[in-house]
Coordinates of C-alpha atoms and ligand atoms in Angstrom, one line a residue:
M1 CA 14.3 93.3 144.4
I2 CA 17.6 94.0 145.9
R3 CA 17.5 96.4 148.8
I4 CA 20.4 98.3 150.4
H5 CA 20.3 97.9 154.2
Y6 CA 21.9 100.3 156.5
R7 CA 24.8 99.1 158.5
P8 CA 24.6 99.0 162.3
N9 CA 27.4 100.7 164.1
L10 CA 30.4 98.4 163.3
A11 CA 32.2 99.0 166.6
L12 CA 29.0 98.1 168.5
V13 CA 28.5 95.0 166.5
L14 CA 32.1 93.9 167.0
L15 CA 31.7 94.5 170.7
I16 CA 28.5 92.4 170.8
V17 CA 30.1 89.7 168.8
A18 CA 33.1 89.7 171.1
I19 CA 31.0 89.2 174.1
G20 CA 29.0 86.5 172.4
V21 CA 25.5 87.9 172.0
T22 CA 23.3 86.1 169.5
P23 CA 22.4 87.5 166.1
A24 CA 18.9 88.2 167.3
A25 CA 20.3 90.5 169.9
I26 CA 22.4 92.3 167.3
A27 CA 19.3 92.9 165.2
S28 CA 17.6 94.5 168.1
T29 CA 20.5 96.9 168.6
V30 CA 19.9 98.2 165.1
D31 CA 16.7 99.6 166.4
Q32 CA 18.6 101.8 168.8
W33 CA 18.9 105.0 166.8
G34 CA 20.4 108.2 167.9
S35 CA 22.7 111.0 167.0
L36 CA 25.4 110.7 164.2
Q37 CA 29.0 111.5 165.0
L38 CA 30.6 113.0 161.8
L39 CA 33.7 115.1 161.4
G40 CA 33.9 115.8 165.1
R41 CA 30.2 117.0 165.3
E42 CA 27.2 115.4 166.8
I43 CA 24.0 115.6 164.7
A44 CA 21.0 114.6 166.9
A45 CA 18.2 112.4 165.5
G46 CA 15.5 114.5 163.8
T47 CA 17.7 117.5 163.1
S48 CA 19.8 118.8 160.3
S49 CA 23.1 120.8 160.2
K50 CA 25.4 122.6 157.8
F51 CA 29.0 123.1 158.6
S52 CA 32.5 123.2 157.2
F53 CA 34.5 120.0 156.6
I54 CA 37.2 121.1 159.0
P55 CA 37.0 124.2 161.2
D56 CA 40.8 124.9 161.2
R57 CA 41.9 128.3 160.0
S58 CA 45.0 128.0 158.0
Y59 CA 46.1 128.4 154.4
E60 CA 46.3 124.6 153.8
A61 CA 43.0 123.9 155.6
S62 CA 41.1 126.3 153.2
Y63 CA 41.3 123.5 150.6
L64 CA 39.3 121.2 152.8
N65 CA 36.8 123.8 153.8
M66 CA 34.0 122.4 151.8
P67 CA 30.4 122.6 153.0
V68 CA 28.9 119.5 154.6
F69 CA 25.1 119.2 154.9
V70 CA 23.7 116.4 157.2
A71 CA 20.1 115.5 157.9
R72 CA 19.8 112.8 160.6
G73 CA 16.4 111.2 160.4
A74 CA 14.2 110.8 163.5
A75 CA 13.9 107.1 162.5
P76 CA 16.5 104.5 161.5
G77 CA 17.4 103.8 157.9
P78 CA 20.3 103.9 155.5
V79 CA 22.8 106.6 154.9
L80 CA 22.6 108.2 151.4
C81 CA 25.4 110.4 150.3
L82 CA 25.3 113.1 147.6
A83 CA 28.6 114.4 146.1
A84 CA 28.8 117.4 143.8
G85 CA 31.3 119.9 142.6
V86 CA 34.1 117.3 142.4
H87 CA 34.6 119.2 139.1
G88 CA 34.2 122.7 140.3
D89 CA 32.7 124.1 137.1
E90 CA 29.8 121.6 137.0
L91 CA 27.2 123.6 138.7
N92 CA 23.9 121.8 138.0
G93 CA 24.9 119.0 140.5
V94 CA 25.8 121.6 143.2
E95 CA 22.3 122.9 143.0
V96 CA 20.7 119.5 142.8
A97 CA 22.4 118.6 146.1
R98 CA 21.4 121.9 147.8
R99 CA 17.8 121.7 146.7
A100 CA 17.3 118.0 147.4
F101 CA 18.8 118.5 150.9
A102 CA 16.5 121.6 151.5
Q103 CA 13.4 119.5 150.7
I104 CA 14.2 116.9 153.4
D105 CA 12.5 117.1 156.7
P106 CA 14.6 115.3 159.3
Q107 CA 11.6 114.7 161.4
K108 CA 10.1 112.6 158.7
L109 CA 13.3 111.1 157.4
H110 CA 14.2 107.4 157.9
G111 CA 18.0 107.2 157.9
T112 CA 20.5 109.9 157.1
L113 CA 21.2 112.2 154.1
I114 CA 24.8 113.5 153.9
A115 CA 25.5 116.0 151.1
L116 CA 28.9 117.3 150.0
P117 CA 27.6 119.9 147.5
A118 CA 30.9 121.6 146.6
I119 CA 33.7 119.2 147.1
N120 CA 36.1 121.3 145.0
A121 CA 34.9 124.4 146.8
E122 CA 37.5 126.7 145.4
G123 CA 36.6 125.5 141.9
V124 CA 32.9 126.1 142.4
R125 CA 33.7 129.7 143.5
T126 CA 36.0 130.4 140.5
G127 CA 34.5 128.2 137.8
N128 CA 37.4 125.8 137.7
R129 CA 37.0 122.1 136.9
Y130 CA 40.4 121.3 138.5
L131 CA 42.0 122.2 141.8
S132 CA 44.1 125.2 141.9
D133 CA 47.2 123.0 141.5
R134 CA 45.6 121.9 138.2
R135 CA 44.9 118.4 139.4
D136 CA 41.7 116.5 138.6
L137 CA 40.3 115.5 142.0
N138 CA 38.2 112.9 140.2
R139 CA 41.3 110.9 139.5
A140 CA 42.7 111.0 143.1
F141 CA 40.3 108.7 145.0
P142 CA 40.6 107.0 147.4
G143 CA 43.5 109.3 148.1
R144 CA 46.4 109.0 150.6
T145 CA 47.8 110.9 153.5
G146 CA 51.0 111.8 151.8
G147 CA 50.8 113.6 148.5
S148 CA 49.2 116.5 146.7
V149 CA 46.1 118.4 148.0
A150 CA 44.0 116.3 145.6
A151 CA 45.2 113.1 147.4
L152 CA 44.6 114.7 150.8
I153 CA 41.1 115.9 150.0
A154 CA 40.2 112.5 148.4
H155 CA 41.6 110.6 151.5
A156 CA 39.7 112.8 153.9
I157 CA 36.4 112.4 152.1
F158 CA 36.9 108.6 151.8
T159 CA 37.9 108.1 155.4
D160 CA 35.7 110.6 157.2
V161 CA 32.5 110.6 155.2
L162 CA 32.3 107.8 152.7
S163 CA 32.9 105.3 155.5
H164 CA 29.4 106.2 156.7
C165 CA 27.6 105.9 153.3
D166 CA 25.4 103.0 152.3
A167 CA 24.9 104.4 148.8
L168 CA 26.4 107.3 146.8
V169 CA 25.1 109.6 144.0
D170 CA 27.8 111.7 142.4
L171 CA 26.5 114.7 140.4
H172 CA 28.2 115.9 137.3
T173 CA 27.7 117.7 133.9
A174 CA 29.5 117.5 130.6
S175 CA 33.0 119.0 130.5
N176 CA 34.0 122.3 128.8
R177 CA 31.9 123.2 125.7
R178 CA 29.9 120.1 125.7
A179 CA 26.4 119.1 126.9
N180 CA 25.1 115.8 128.2
L181 CA 21.6 114.4 127.9
P182 CA 20.4 113.8 131.5
Q183 CA 21.6 110.3 132.2
I184 CA 22.7 107.9 134.9
R185 CA 26.1 106.2 134.5
A186 CA 26.5 103.0 136.4
D187 CA 28.4 99.7 136.5
L188 CA 25.7 97.5 135.2
S189 CA 27.5 94.3 136.2
D190 CA 26.8 95.0 139.8
P191 CA 23.1 94.2 140.6
E192 CA 22.9 96.7 143.6
I193 CA 24.3 99.5 141.5
R194 CA 22.0 98.6 138.5
E195 CA 19.0 98.7 140.9
L196 CA 20.0 102.2 142.2
A197 CA 20.5 103.4 138.6
I198 CA 17.1 102.2 137.4
H199 CA 15.3 103.6 140.5
F200 CA 16.7 107.1 140.0
G201 CA 13.8 107.1 137.5
L202 CA 15.4 109.1 134.7
G203 CA 14.7 106.5 132.0
I204 CA 18.2 106.3 130.6
V205 CA 21.2 104.4 132.1
V206 CA 24.6 104.1 130.4
G207 CA 26.9 101.3 131.5
G208 CA 30.5 101.7 132.6
S209 CA 32.5 101.6 135.8
G210 CA 34.2 105.0 135.3
P211 CA 38.0 105.8 135.2
D212 CA 40.5 104.7 137.8
G213 CA 40.6 107.1 140.7
S214 CA 37.1 108.5 140.1
L215 CA 34.9 108.8 143.2
R216 CA 32.2 106.5 141.8
R217 CA 34.6 103.7 140.7
E218 CA 36.6 103.8 143.9
A219 CA 33.5 104.0 146.2
A220 CA 32.0 101.0 144.4
K221 CA 35.3 99.1 144.8
A222 CA 35.1 99.9 148.5
G223 CA 31.6 98.3 148.6
I224 CA 29.4 101.4 148.4
P225 CA 27.0 101.2 145.5
A226 CA 27.6 104.4 143.5
I227 CA 26.1 106.0 140.5
I228 CA 26.6 109.2 138.5
Y229 CA 23.9 111.7 137.4
E230 CA 25.3 113.5 134.4
A231 CA 23.2 116.4 133.0
G232 CA 23.7 119.5 130.9
E233 CA 26.6 121.9 130.5
P234 CA 29.3 123.3 132.9
F235 CA 29.5 126.9 134.1
R236 CA 25.7 127.5 134.4
F237 CA 22.6 126.5 136.3
Q238 CA 20.0 124.7 134.1
E239 CA 16.5 124.4 135.6
D240 CA 15.4 121.3 133.8
E241 CA 18.5 119.4 134.5
I242 CA 18.5 120.5 138.2
A243 CA 14.8 119.6 138.6
R244 CA 15.3 116.1 137.1
G245 CA 18.2 115.5 139.4
V246 CA 16.3 116.6 142.5
L247 CA 13.5 114.3 141.5
G248 CA 15.9 111.4 140.9
V249 CA 17.5 111.8 144.4
K250 CA 14.0 111.7 146.0
N251 CA 13.2 108.6 143.9
I252 CA 16.3 106.9 145.3
M253 CA 15.4 108.0 148.8
A254 CA 11.9 106.5 148.3
H255 CA 13.4 103.3 146.9
L256 CA 15.5 103.0 150.0
D257 CA 12.5 103.6 152.2
M258 CA 14.0 106.9 153.6
I259 CA 11.0 109.0 152.6
E260 CA 7.4 108.3 151.5
R261 CA 6.4 109.3 148.0
A262 CA 3.0 108.1 146.9
D263 CA 3.4 109.6 143.4
R264 CA 6.6 107.9 142.5
E265 CA 6.7 106.6 139.0
I266 CA 9.7 104.7 137.6
P267 CA 9.7 104.7 133.8
D268 CA 11.2 101.8 131.9
A269 CA 14.8 102.7 131.4
R270 CA 16.7 102.6 128.2
V271 CA 19.8 100.7 129.3
Y272 CA 22.9 101.1 127.1
E273 CA 25.9 98.9 127.7
R274 CA 28.1 100.7 125.2
S275 CA 29.0 104.3 124.2
R276 CA 31.6 105.9 122.0
W277 CA 32.5 109.4 120.7
V278 CA 32.3 110.4 117.0
R279 CA 35.3 112.7 116.4
T280 CA 36.3 115.2 113.8
A281 CA 37.8 113.3 110.9
V282 CA 41.5 114.0 110.4
G283 CA 41.9 117.1 108.1
N284 CA 38.2 118.2 108.5
S285 CA 38.9 121.0 111.0
G286 CA 36.8 124.2 111.0
F287 CA 33.6 125.6 112.5
F288 CA 31.3 122.9 113.8
F289 CA 27.5 123.3 113.2
P290 CA 25.5 120.3 114.5
T291 CA 22.1 119.4 113.1
A292 CA 21.4 116.4 115.4
K293 CA 20.4 117.1 119.0
L294 CA 20.8 115.4 122.4
G295 CA 18.4 112.5 122.6
D296 CA 18.2 111.9 118.8
I297 CA 18.2 108.2 117.8
V298 CA 20.5 108.1 114.7
R299 CA 21.5 105.3 112.3
T300 CA 24.8 104.4 110.6
G301 CA 25.4 106.8 107.7
D302 CA 23.1 109.6 109.1
S303 CA 24.4 113.2 108.8
L304 CA 24.9 114.7 112.3
G305 CA 26.0 118.1 111.3
K306 CA 28.8 119.8 109.3
I307 CA 32.2 121.5 109.7
V308 CA 33.0 124.5 107.5
D309 CA 36.6 125.4 106.8
P310 CA 36.5 129.2 107.0
L311 CA 39.6 129.6 104.8
T312 CA 38.7 127.3 101.9
D313 CA 34.9 127.3 102.4
A314 CA 35.1 123.4 102.2
V315 CA 32.1 121.8 103.9
F316 CA 32.6 118.4 105.7
D317 CA 29.7 116.3 106.7
V318 CA 29.8 114.6 110.1
I319 CA 28.5 111.1 109.4
S320 CA 27.5 108.7 112.1
P321 CA 29.6 105.5 111.9
I322 CA 27.2 103.6 114.1
S323 CA 23.5 103.6 115.2
G324 CA 22.6 104.8 118.7
E325 CA 21.2 107.6 120.9
I326 CA 23.0 110.9 121.2
I327 CA 23.8 111.2 125.0
G328 CA 26.4 113.9 124.7
M329 CA 27.7 116.4 122.2
A330 CA 29.9 119.4 121.6
V331 CA 28.2 122.8 121.3
P332 CA 28.8 124.8 118.0
Q333 CA 32.4 126.0 118.1
P334 CA 35.7 125.8 116.1
V335 CA 37.1 122.3 116.2
L336 CA 40.3 120.5 115.2
S337 CA 41.0 117.0 114.0
G338 CA 40.1 114.3 116.5
Y339 CA 37.9 116.6 118.6
A340 CA 35.0 114.7 120.2
L341 CA 31.7 115.8 118.7
F342 CA 28.9 113.3 119.5
N343 CA 28.7 110.7 122.2
L344 CA 26.5 107.8 121.0
A345 CA 25.2 105.0 123.2
W346 CA 23.7 101.7 122.1
H347 CA 22.4 98.5 123.4
D348 CA 24.5 95.3 122.9
S349 CA 21.7 93.7 120.8
D350 CA 21.0 96.8 118.6
Ligands
ZN1 ZN1 32.4 115.9 136.1

């Protein structure tokens, strides 16, 4: 089994290497565990803290005024980071991060839990997927110091927080007017990431490394194993999706030996390497009424629902062009040609 080990303080190790201390001595320094320095704050071992990313009071600084939750364990261990609200309208993840953090007792914690539960804080308040300058923050990572607010926020997160993380769980939902079956998305070609994905314990993992500039992809490129939990719809809190996310975070923490959980059960995961969208056929626009549901296993040629043209009363069947499991879908709504209706995932050997 591959395990993620926490990194000893790099400066300390470099200092020790520079003065020629043996590897055994380095290992012993790892046992020295104390407070965490983060964003100009000191969080003592065995305590937790909630504060703003930057305390400055200015118009510009308000964009970086996201909440930061830190639990510094009483005992050494890895640093797990939770990210949510990168898309501000995706609320399930915001609540997963808050509840998971609230359930952690720093006195019993091995390692550190850092949660950024509302990265696009303005978007969370106003129900906006994007930043107020209409940029998608989840295409701006790792960011840069010159550029738009998206680039500045991304750079600050990457430099000041992600540099501490040994593993990352990014929490999302489907986008506007769609719903996702609770699932983990992960780059299955990386054994450490695959291991994290399986140990979330959800039972379904979909492969893919994510788009350029997304937090997960860029974190993985920077050497931090990262996965996404995708569950449900935007704009609302959904209890089942939140509860499964909280459980998954605790499963990961138990897997990393950060907390004890005697009752942990990891089901066999359905691992899908491929996924694709079934779209409205050209000319078949109208009102969409699905009959298939999230989690259905469908076969090539199955009817997934219908689209009714309200002017001609023509009825168009939505036929599955492939076999697979429905991991995402549009809710009933008016649709135009090319609109993405069902996201199907399948295993390479299916
Ligand atoms: Zn998202």
